XYZ file of C-alpha atoms in Angstrom:
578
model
C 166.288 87.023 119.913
C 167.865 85.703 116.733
C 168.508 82.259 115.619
C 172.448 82.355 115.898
C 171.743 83.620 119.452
C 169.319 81.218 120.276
C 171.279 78.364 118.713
C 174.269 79.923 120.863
C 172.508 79.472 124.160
C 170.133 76.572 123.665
C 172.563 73.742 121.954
C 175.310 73.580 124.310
C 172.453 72.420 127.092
C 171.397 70.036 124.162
C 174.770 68.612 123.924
C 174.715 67.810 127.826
C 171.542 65.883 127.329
C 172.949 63.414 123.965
C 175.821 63.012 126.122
C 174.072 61.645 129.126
C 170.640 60.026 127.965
C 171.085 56.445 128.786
C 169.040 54.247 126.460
C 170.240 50.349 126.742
C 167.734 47.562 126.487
C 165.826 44.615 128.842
C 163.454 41.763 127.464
C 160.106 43.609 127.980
C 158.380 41.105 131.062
C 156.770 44.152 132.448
C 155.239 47.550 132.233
C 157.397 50.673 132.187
C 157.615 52.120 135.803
C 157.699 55.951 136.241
C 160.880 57.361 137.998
C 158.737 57.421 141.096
C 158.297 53.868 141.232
C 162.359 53.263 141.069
C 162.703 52.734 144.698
C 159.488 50.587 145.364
C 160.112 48.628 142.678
C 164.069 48.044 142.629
C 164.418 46.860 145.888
C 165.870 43.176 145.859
C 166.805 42.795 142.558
C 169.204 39.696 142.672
C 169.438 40.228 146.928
C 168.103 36.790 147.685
C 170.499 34.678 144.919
C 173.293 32.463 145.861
C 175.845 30.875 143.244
C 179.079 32.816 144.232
C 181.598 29.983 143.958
C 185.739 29.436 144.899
C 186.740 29.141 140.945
C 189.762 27.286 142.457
C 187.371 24.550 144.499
C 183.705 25.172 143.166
C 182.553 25.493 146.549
C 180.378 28.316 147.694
C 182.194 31.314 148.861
C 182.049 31.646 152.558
C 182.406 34.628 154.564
C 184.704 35.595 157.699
C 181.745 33.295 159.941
C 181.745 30.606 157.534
C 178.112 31.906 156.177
C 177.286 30.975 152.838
C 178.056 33.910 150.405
C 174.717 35.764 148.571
C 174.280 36.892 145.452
C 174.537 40.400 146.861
C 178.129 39.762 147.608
C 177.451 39.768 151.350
C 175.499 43.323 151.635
C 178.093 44.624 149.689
C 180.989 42.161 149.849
C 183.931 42.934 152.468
C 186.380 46.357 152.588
C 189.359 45.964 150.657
C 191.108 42.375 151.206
C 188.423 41.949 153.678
C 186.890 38.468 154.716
C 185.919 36.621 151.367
C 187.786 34.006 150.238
C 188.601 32.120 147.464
C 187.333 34.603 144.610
C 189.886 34.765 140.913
C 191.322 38.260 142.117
C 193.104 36.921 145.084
C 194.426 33.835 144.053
C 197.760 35.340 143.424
C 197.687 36.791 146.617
C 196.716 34.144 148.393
C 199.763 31.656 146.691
C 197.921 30.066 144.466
C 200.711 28.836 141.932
C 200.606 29.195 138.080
C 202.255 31.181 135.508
C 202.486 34.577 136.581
C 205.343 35.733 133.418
C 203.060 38.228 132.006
C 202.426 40.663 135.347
C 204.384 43.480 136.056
C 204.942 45.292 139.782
C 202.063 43.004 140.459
C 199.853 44.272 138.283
C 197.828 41.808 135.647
C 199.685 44.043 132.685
C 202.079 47.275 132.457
C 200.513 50.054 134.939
C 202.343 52.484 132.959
C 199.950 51.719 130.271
C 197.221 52.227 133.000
C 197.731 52.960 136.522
C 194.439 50.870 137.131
C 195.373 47.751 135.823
C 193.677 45.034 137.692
C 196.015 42.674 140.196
C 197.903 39.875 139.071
C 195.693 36.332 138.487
C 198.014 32.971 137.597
C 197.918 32.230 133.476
C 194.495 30.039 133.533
C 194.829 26.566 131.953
C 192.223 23.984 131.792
C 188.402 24.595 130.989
C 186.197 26.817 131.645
C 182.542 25.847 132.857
C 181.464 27.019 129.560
C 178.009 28.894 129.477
C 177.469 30.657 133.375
C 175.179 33.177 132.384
C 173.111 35.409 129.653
C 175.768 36.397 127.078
C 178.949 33.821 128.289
C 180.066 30.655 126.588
C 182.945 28.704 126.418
C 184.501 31.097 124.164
C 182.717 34.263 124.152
C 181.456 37.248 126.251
C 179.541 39.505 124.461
C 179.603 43.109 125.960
C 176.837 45.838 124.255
C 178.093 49.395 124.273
C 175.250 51.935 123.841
C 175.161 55.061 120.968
C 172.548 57.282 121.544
C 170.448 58.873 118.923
C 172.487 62.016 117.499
C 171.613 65.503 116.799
C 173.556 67.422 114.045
C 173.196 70.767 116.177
C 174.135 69.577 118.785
C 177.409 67.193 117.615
C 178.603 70.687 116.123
C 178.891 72.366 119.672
C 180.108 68.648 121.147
C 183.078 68.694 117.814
C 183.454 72.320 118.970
C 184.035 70.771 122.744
C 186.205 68.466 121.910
C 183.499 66.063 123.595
C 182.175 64.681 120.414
C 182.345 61.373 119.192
C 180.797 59.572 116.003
C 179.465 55.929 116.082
C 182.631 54.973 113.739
C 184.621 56.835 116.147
C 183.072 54.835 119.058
C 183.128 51.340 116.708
C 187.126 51.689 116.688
C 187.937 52.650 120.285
C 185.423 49.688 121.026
C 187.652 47.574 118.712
C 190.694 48.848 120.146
C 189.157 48.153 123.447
C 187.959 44.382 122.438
C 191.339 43.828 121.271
C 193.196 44.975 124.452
C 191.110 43.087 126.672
C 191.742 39.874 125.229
C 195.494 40.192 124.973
C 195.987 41.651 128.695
C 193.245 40.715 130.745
C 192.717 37.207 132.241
C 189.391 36.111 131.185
C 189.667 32.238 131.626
C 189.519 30.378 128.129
C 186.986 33.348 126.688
C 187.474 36.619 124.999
C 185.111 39.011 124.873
C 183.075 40.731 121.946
C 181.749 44.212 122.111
C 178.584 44.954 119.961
C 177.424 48.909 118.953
C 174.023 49.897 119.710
C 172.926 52.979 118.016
C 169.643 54.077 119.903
C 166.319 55.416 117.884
C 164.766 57.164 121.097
C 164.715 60.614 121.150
C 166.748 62.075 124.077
C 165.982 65.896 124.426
C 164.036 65.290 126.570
C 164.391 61.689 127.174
C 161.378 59.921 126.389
C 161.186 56.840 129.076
C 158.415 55.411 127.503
C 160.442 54.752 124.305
C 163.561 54.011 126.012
C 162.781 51.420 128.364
C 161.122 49.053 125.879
C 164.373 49.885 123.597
C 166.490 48.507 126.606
C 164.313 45.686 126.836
C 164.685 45.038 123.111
C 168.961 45.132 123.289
C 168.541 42.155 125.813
C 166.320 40.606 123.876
C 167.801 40.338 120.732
C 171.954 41.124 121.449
C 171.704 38.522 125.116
C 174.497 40.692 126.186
C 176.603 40.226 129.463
C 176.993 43.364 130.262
C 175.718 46.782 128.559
C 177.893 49.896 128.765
C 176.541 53.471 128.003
C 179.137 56.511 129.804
C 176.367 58.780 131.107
C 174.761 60.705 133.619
C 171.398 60.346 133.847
C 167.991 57.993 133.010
C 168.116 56.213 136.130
C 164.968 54.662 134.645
C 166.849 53.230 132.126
C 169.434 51.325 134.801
C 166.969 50.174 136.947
C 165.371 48.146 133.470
C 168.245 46.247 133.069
C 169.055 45.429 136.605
C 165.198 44.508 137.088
C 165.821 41.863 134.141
C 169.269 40.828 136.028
C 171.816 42.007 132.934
C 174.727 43.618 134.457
C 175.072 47.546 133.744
C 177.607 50.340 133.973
C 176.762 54.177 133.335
C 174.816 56.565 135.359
C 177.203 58.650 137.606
C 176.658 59.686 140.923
C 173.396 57.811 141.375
C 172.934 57.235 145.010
C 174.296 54.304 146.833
C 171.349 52.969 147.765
C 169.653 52.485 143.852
C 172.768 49.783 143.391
C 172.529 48.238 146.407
C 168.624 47.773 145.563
C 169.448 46.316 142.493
C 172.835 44.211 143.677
C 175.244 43.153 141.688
C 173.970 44.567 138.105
C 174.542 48.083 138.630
C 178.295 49.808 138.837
C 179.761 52.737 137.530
C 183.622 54.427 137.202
C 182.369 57.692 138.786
C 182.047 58.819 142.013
C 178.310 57.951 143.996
C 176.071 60.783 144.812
C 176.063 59.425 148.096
C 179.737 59.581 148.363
C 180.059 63.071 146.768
C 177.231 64.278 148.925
C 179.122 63.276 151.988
C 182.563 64.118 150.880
C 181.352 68.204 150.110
C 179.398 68.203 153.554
C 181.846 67.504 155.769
C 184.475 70.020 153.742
C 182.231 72.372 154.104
C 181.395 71.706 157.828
C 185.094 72.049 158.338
C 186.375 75.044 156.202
C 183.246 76.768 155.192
C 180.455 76.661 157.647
C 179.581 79.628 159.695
C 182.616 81.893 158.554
C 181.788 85.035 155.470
C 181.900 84.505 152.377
C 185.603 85.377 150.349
C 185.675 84.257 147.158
C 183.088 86.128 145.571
C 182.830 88.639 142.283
C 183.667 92.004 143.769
C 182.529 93.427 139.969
C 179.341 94.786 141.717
C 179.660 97.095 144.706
C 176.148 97.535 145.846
C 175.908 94.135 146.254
C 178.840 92.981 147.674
C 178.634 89.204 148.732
C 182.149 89.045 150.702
C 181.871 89.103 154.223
C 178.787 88.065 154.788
C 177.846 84.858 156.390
C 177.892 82.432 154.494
C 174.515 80.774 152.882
C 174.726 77.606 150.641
C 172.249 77.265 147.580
C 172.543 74.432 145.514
C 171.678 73.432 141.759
C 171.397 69.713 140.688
C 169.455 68.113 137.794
C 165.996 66.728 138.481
C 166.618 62.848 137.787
C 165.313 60.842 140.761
C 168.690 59.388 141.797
C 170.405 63.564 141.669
C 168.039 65.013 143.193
C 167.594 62.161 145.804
C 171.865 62.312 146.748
C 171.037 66.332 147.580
C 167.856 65.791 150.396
C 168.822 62.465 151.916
C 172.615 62.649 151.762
C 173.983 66.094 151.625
C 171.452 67.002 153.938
C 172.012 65.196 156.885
C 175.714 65.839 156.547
C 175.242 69.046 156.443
C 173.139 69.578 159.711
C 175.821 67.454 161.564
C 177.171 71.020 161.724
C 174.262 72.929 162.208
C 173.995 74.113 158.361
C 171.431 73.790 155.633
C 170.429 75.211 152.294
C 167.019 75.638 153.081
C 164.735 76.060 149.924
C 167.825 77.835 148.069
C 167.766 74.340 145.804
C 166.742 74.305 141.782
C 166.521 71.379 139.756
C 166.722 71.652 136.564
C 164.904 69.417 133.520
C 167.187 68.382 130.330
C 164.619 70.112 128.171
C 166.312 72.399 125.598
C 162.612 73.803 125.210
C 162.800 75.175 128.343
C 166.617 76.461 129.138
C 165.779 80.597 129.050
C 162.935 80.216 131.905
C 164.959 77.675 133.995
C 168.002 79.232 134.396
C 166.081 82.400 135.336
C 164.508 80.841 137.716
C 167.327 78.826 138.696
C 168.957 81.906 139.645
C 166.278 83.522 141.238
C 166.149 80.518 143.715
C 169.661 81.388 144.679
C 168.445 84.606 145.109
C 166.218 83.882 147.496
C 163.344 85.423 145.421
C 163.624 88.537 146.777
C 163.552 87.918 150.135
C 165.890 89.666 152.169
C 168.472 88.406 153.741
C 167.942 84.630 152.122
C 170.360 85.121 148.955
C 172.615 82.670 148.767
C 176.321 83.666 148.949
C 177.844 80.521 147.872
C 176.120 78.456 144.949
C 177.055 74.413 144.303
C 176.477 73.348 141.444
C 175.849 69.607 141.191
C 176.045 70.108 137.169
C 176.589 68.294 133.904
C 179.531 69.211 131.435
C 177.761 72.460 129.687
C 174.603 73.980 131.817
C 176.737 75.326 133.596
C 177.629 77.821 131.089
C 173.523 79.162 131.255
C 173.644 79.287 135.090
C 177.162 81.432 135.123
C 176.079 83.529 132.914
C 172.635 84.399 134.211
C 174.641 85.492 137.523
C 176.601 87.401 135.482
C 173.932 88.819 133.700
C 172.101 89.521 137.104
C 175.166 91.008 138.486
C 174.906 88.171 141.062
C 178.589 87.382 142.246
C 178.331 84.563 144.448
C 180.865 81.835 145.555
C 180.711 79.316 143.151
C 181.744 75.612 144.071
C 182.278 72.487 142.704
C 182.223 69.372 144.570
C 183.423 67.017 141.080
C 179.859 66.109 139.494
C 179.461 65.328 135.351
C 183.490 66.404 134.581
C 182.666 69.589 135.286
C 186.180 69.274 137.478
C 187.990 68.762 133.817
C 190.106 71.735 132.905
C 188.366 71.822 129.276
C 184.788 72.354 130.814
C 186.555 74.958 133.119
C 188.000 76.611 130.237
C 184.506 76.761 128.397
C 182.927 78.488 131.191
C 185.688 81.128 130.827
C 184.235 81.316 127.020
C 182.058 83.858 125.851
C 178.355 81.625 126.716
C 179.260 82.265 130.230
C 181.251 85.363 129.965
C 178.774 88.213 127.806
C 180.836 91.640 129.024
C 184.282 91.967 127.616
C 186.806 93.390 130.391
C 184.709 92.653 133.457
C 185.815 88.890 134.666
C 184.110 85.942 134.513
C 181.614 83.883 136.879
C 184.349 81.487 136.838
C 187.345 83.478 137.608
C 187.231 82.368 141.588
C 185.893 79.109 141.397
C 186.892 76.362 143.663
C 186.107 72.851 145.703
C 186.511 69.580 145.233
C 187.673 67.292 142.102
C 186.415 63.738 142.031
C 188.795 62.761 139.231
C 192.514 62.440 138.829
C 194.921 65.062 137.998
C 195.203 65.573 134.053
C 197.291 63.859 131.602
C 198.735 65.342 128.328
C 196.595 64.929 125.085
C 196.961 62.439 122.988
C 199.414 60.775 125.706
C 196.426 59.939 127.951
C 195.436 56.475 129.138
C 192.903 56.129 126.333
C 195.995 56.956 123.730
C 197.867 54.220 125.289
C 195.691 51.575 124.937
C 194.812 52.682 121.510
C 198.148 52.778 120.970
C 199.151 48.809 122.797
C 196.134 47.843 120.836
C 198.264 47.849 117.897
C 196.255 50.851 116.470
C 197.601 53.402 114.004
C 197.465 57.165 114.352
C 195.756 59.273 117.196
C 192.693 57.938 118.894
C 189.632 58.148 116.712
C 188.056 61.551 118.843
C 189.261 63.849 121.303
C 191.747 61.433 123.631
C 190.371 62.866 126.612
C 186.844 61.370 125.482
C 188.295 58.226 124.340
C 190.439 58.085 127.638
C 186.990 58.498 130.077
C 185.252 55.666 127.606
C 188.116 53.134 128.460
C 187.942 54.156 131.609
C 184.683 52.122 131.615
C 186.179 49.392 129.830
C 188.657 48.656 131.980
C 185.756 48.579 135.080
C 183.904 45.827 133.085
C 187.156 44.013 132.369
C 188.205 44.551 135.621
C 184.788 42.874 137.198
C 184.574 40.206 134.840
C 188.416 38.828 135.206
C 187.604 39.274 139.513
C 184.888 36.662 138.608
C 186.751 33.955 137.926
C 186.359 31.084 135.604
C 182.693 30.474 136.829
C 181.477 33.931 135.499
C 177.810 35.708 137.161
C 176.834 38.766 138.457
C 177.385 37.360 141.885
C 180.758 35.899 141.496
C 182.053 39.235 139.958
C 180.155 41.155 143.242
C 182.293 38.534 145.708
C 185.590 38.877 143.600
C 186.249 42.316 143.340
C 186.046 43.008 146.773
C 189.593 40.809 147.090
C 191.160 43.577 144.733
C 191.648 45.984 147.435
C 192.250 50.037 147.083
C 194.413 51.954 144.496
C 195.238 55.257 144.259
C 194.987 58.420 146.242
C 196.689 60.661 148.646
C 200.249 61.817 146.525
C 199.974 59.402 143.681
C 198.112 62.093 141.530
C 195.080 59.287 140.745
C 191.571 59.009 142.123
C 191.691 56.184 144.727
C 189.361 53.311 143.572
C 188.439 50.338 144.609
C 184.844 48.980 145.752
C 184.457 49.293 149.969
C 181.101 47.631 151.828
C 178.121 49.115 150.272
C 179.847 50.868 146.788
C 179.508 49.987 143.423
C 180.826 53.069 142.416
C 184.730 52.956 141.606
C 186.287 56.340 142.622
C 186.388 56.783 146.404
C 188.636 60.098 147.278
C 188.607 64.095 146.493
C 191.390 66.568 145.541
C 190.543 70.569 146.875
C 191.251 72.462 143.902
C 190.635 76.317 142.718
C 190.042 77.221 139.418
C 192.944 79.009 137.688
C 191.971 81.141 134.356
C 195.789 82.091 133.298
C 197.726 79.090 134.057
C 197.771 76.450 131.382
C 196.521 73.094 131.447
C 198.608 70.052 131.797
C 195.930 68.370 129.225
C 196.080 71.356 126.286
C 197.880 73.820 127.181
C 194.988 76.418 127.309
C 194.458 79.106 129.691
C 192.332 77.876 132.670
C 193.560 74.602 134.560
C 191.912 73.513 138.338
C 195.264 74.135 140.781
C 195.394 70.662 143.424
C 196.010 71.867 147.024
C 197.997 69.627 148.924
C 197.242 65.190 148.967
C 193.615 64.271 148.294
C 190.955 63.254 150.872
C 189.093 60.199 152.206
C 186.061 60.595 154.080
C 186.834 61.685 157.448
C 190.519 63.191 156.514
C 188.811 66.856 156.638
C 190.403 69.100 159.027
C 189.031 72.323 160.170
C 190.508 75.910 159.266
C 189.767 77.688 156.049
C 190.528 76.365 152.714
C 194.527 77.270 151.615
C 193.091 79.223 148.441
C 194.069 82.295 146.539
C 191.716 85.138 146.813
C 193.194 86.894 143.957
C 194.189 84.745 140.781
């Protein structure tokens, strides 16, 4: 195999793993824990503190019994609007009086600059408590927003992506980000400051024992708030900062129960595991399960998956909290139907080293190995942004035409990863079809916006900033999408601002979103700390172009999206021929 072939197949995994190595940073109190010590050793964080307080009163916060609220927020705080009282976010609600001049549709600043901007809170006037925690004073909060270490390989195939983005391009969306905060959100005599952190640990494969201490250093030296880093994996790395009680956001779909362990420091924008777990089971359990297969590659005849029953594989990376949402959540949810995937699972290591024999044997697993009768005729893949360009096209190159689904992990639901799966990694034979072509399931993410017109452009843009945004908008966009979640937590917080206050407020900020509004509903329910709460069924279209670039290849919506339990039986309403 040549180098430009090699280079071809090995650096788009690479890019996955830059993009999603969290590496932020604790005081180091402790010895590193492996991955396998995560759930013995998480449990509790922060569970047993008190201190959430009325900012109006300074009393404690009292739930619907008149208990006195925990630091936990109540075991995960009430349902939208639900039984605390007193925290910042509802004082508007609740008539609290003050100058409320600067909302709009009751919104804390113009939702058509975003859709998710917070609920109104009353113009704050007085003084603040001054320093409430790590990284707050009177005047300042100081937010740390992780760069990991780079790879010049690998940033080619990201620039080629339209994923990439430098550390100067980062520095100015943070600035622009810094900037819009202060002037829009309420934040109670303080404005926030957010600090880059460009990481030294190497990150293909992540190397734990370097990034831990490097997390522990951040806090050390930076005494941050609250550290940011918009990733998927190093669960490791999240439980080091919530073990040293420094609030966190990053990590998507970890499972519900590592932030609930580790209560209040760990949240994230994207969907849980748990919730995506559940969310795909029941769908399947009501349009899939126990009917033949019909949305398979027909491009080879002697093995001809349609119309047979229907047998689910499924493909997930091997970090602790991934691999844990496919055995103890999808599982069960799928045997309330009778179903299972058996040993059809793979989980696959961020190794670059090692990308030719995984997805070989990734794909063999699906396969069943040989055995007759156990290949898998539908194939989920609970994926980052690119590795699923090595798994498509080792089916193709197997002439293995499954089903493949979706259920909205890593952005692999965005219509630019669709259309790079339709590119010529993943599709090797000119004239045949791609892997792709019939793809379909479910979208944890709202429907697309036009570049450069996106949310992340429009804050750039009421930032007072000049030109485009400094990378690809729809990179900028998902990184302010993260912003506006810390903003979001720390204005619910109130005056008096902790981990625990921020836990009890946000639950008073109710649900937004979903059904026909064409946005992920979000909000925080008992028991989440993960923002987006609702699915759209989509199917993978290769000629129709996208809203976002107008390219070929755009994910179709069919009909409102869905809440847990809003899944009706009867097959999905999906073309068979696109």
């Amino acid at each position: 195999m040549n180098r430009s072939t090699l280079a071809r197949r090995y650096l788009p995994l690479a890019a996955v793993v830059m993009v999603q190595l969290l590496i932020i940073a604790v005081v180091p109190s402790k010895a590193p824990r492996s991955g396998d010590q995560l759930a013995a050793t998480g449990g509790g964080v922060g569970g047993a503190e008190t201190g959430a307080v009325d900012p109006a009163t300074g009393a404690p916060l009292t739930d619907a019994t008149g208990g006195a609220a925990t630091g936990a927020g109540g075991t995960a705080g009430g349902a939208a609007g639900g039984a605390r009282t007193g925290a910042a976010g509802a004082t508007a609600a609740s008539g609290a009086k003050g100058d409320v001049s600067h909302c709009i549709d009751g919104r804390q600043f113009n939702p058509a600059i975003d859709y998710y901007a917070p609920p109104c809170v009353p113009k704050f006037t007085g003084k603040n408590p001054g320093a409430t925690y790590q990284g707050v004073t009177a005047d300042t909060i100081t937010l740390v927003d992780y760069y990991d270490k780079g790879n010049d390989a690998v940033n080619a195939i990201l620039q080629a992506q339209g994923s990439y983005v430098s550390a100067d391009q980062q520095a100015a969306m943070d600035k622009a980000a810094e900037k819009f905060i202060n002037e829009h959100y309420e934040l109670y005599g303080r404005k926030v400051k957010i600090e880059l952190f460009q990481g030294t640990c190497q990150s293909i494969p992540p190397d734990l024992k370097c990034l831990r201490p490097e997390m522990d250093q951040i806090v050390k030296d930076k005494h941050p708030y609250f550290v940011k880093w918009n990733t998927s994996l190093c669960s490791a790395c999240y439980d080091e900062l919530s073990a040293l009680k420094t609030p966190n956001a990053g990590g998507w779909h970890f499972r519900d129960q590592f932030s609930q362990a580790r209560r209040p420091y760990h949240w994230d924008e994207m969907m849980s595991g748990t919730t995506m777990a559940k969310h795909f089971g029941e769908w399947w359990c009501a349009s899939l399960a126990k009917k033949p297969a019909k949305y398979a590659g027909t491009q080879n005849p002697a093995d001809l998956i349609n119309g047979r029953q229907r047998l689910l594989g499924v493909i997930s990376t091997n970090d602790p909290e991934n691999q844990g949402s496919v055995t103890k959540d999808l599982a069960p949810e799928l045997a309330k139907c009778g179903e299972s995937f058996g040993d059809r699972t793979y989980y696959y290591e961020q190794n670059i080293n090692t990308v030719e024999t995984q997805r070989v044997q990734a794909v063999g697993k699906m396969r069943g190995n040989g055995t007759p009768g156990s290949e898998a005729t539908s194939v989920l893949c609970l994926c980052d942004l690119v590795a699923p360009q090595f798994l498509y096209e080792e089916e193709q190159q197997e002439r293995y035409w499954p089903e493949n689904l979706i259920a909205g992990s890593g952005l692999m639901d965005r219509d630019p990863s669709g259309q790079s799966y339709e590119g010529s990694v993943a599709c090797p034979t000119p004239g045949e079809g791609c892997e792709y072509d019939l793809a379909f399931g479910l979208s944890s993410i709202s429907n697309p916006e036009k570049k450069d017109a996106d949310v992340g452009t429009r804050v750039w843009k009421a930032a007072g900033m000049s030109g485009a945004t400094p990378a690809e908008s729809q990179a900028n966009s998902h990184d302010w999408e993260y912003w506006n979640l810390i903003a979001t937590l720390i204005q619910s917080s109130g005056p008096t601002l902790t981990p625990q206050n921020m836990d009890a407020g946000v639950r008073q900020y109710g649900m937004r979103g979903g059904g026909a509004t064409g946005h992920v509903l979000r909000g925080f329910p008992a028991g989440s700390y993960a923002w987006n709460q609702d699915m759209r069924l989509v199917f993978f279209s290769k000629g129709k172009p996208s809203p976002y670039n107008g390219d070929p290849g755009t994910y179709v919506q069919v009909g409102d999206r869905f809440t847990l339990g809003g899944y009706r039986p009867g097959d999905p309403p999906i073309p068979t021929q696109r």
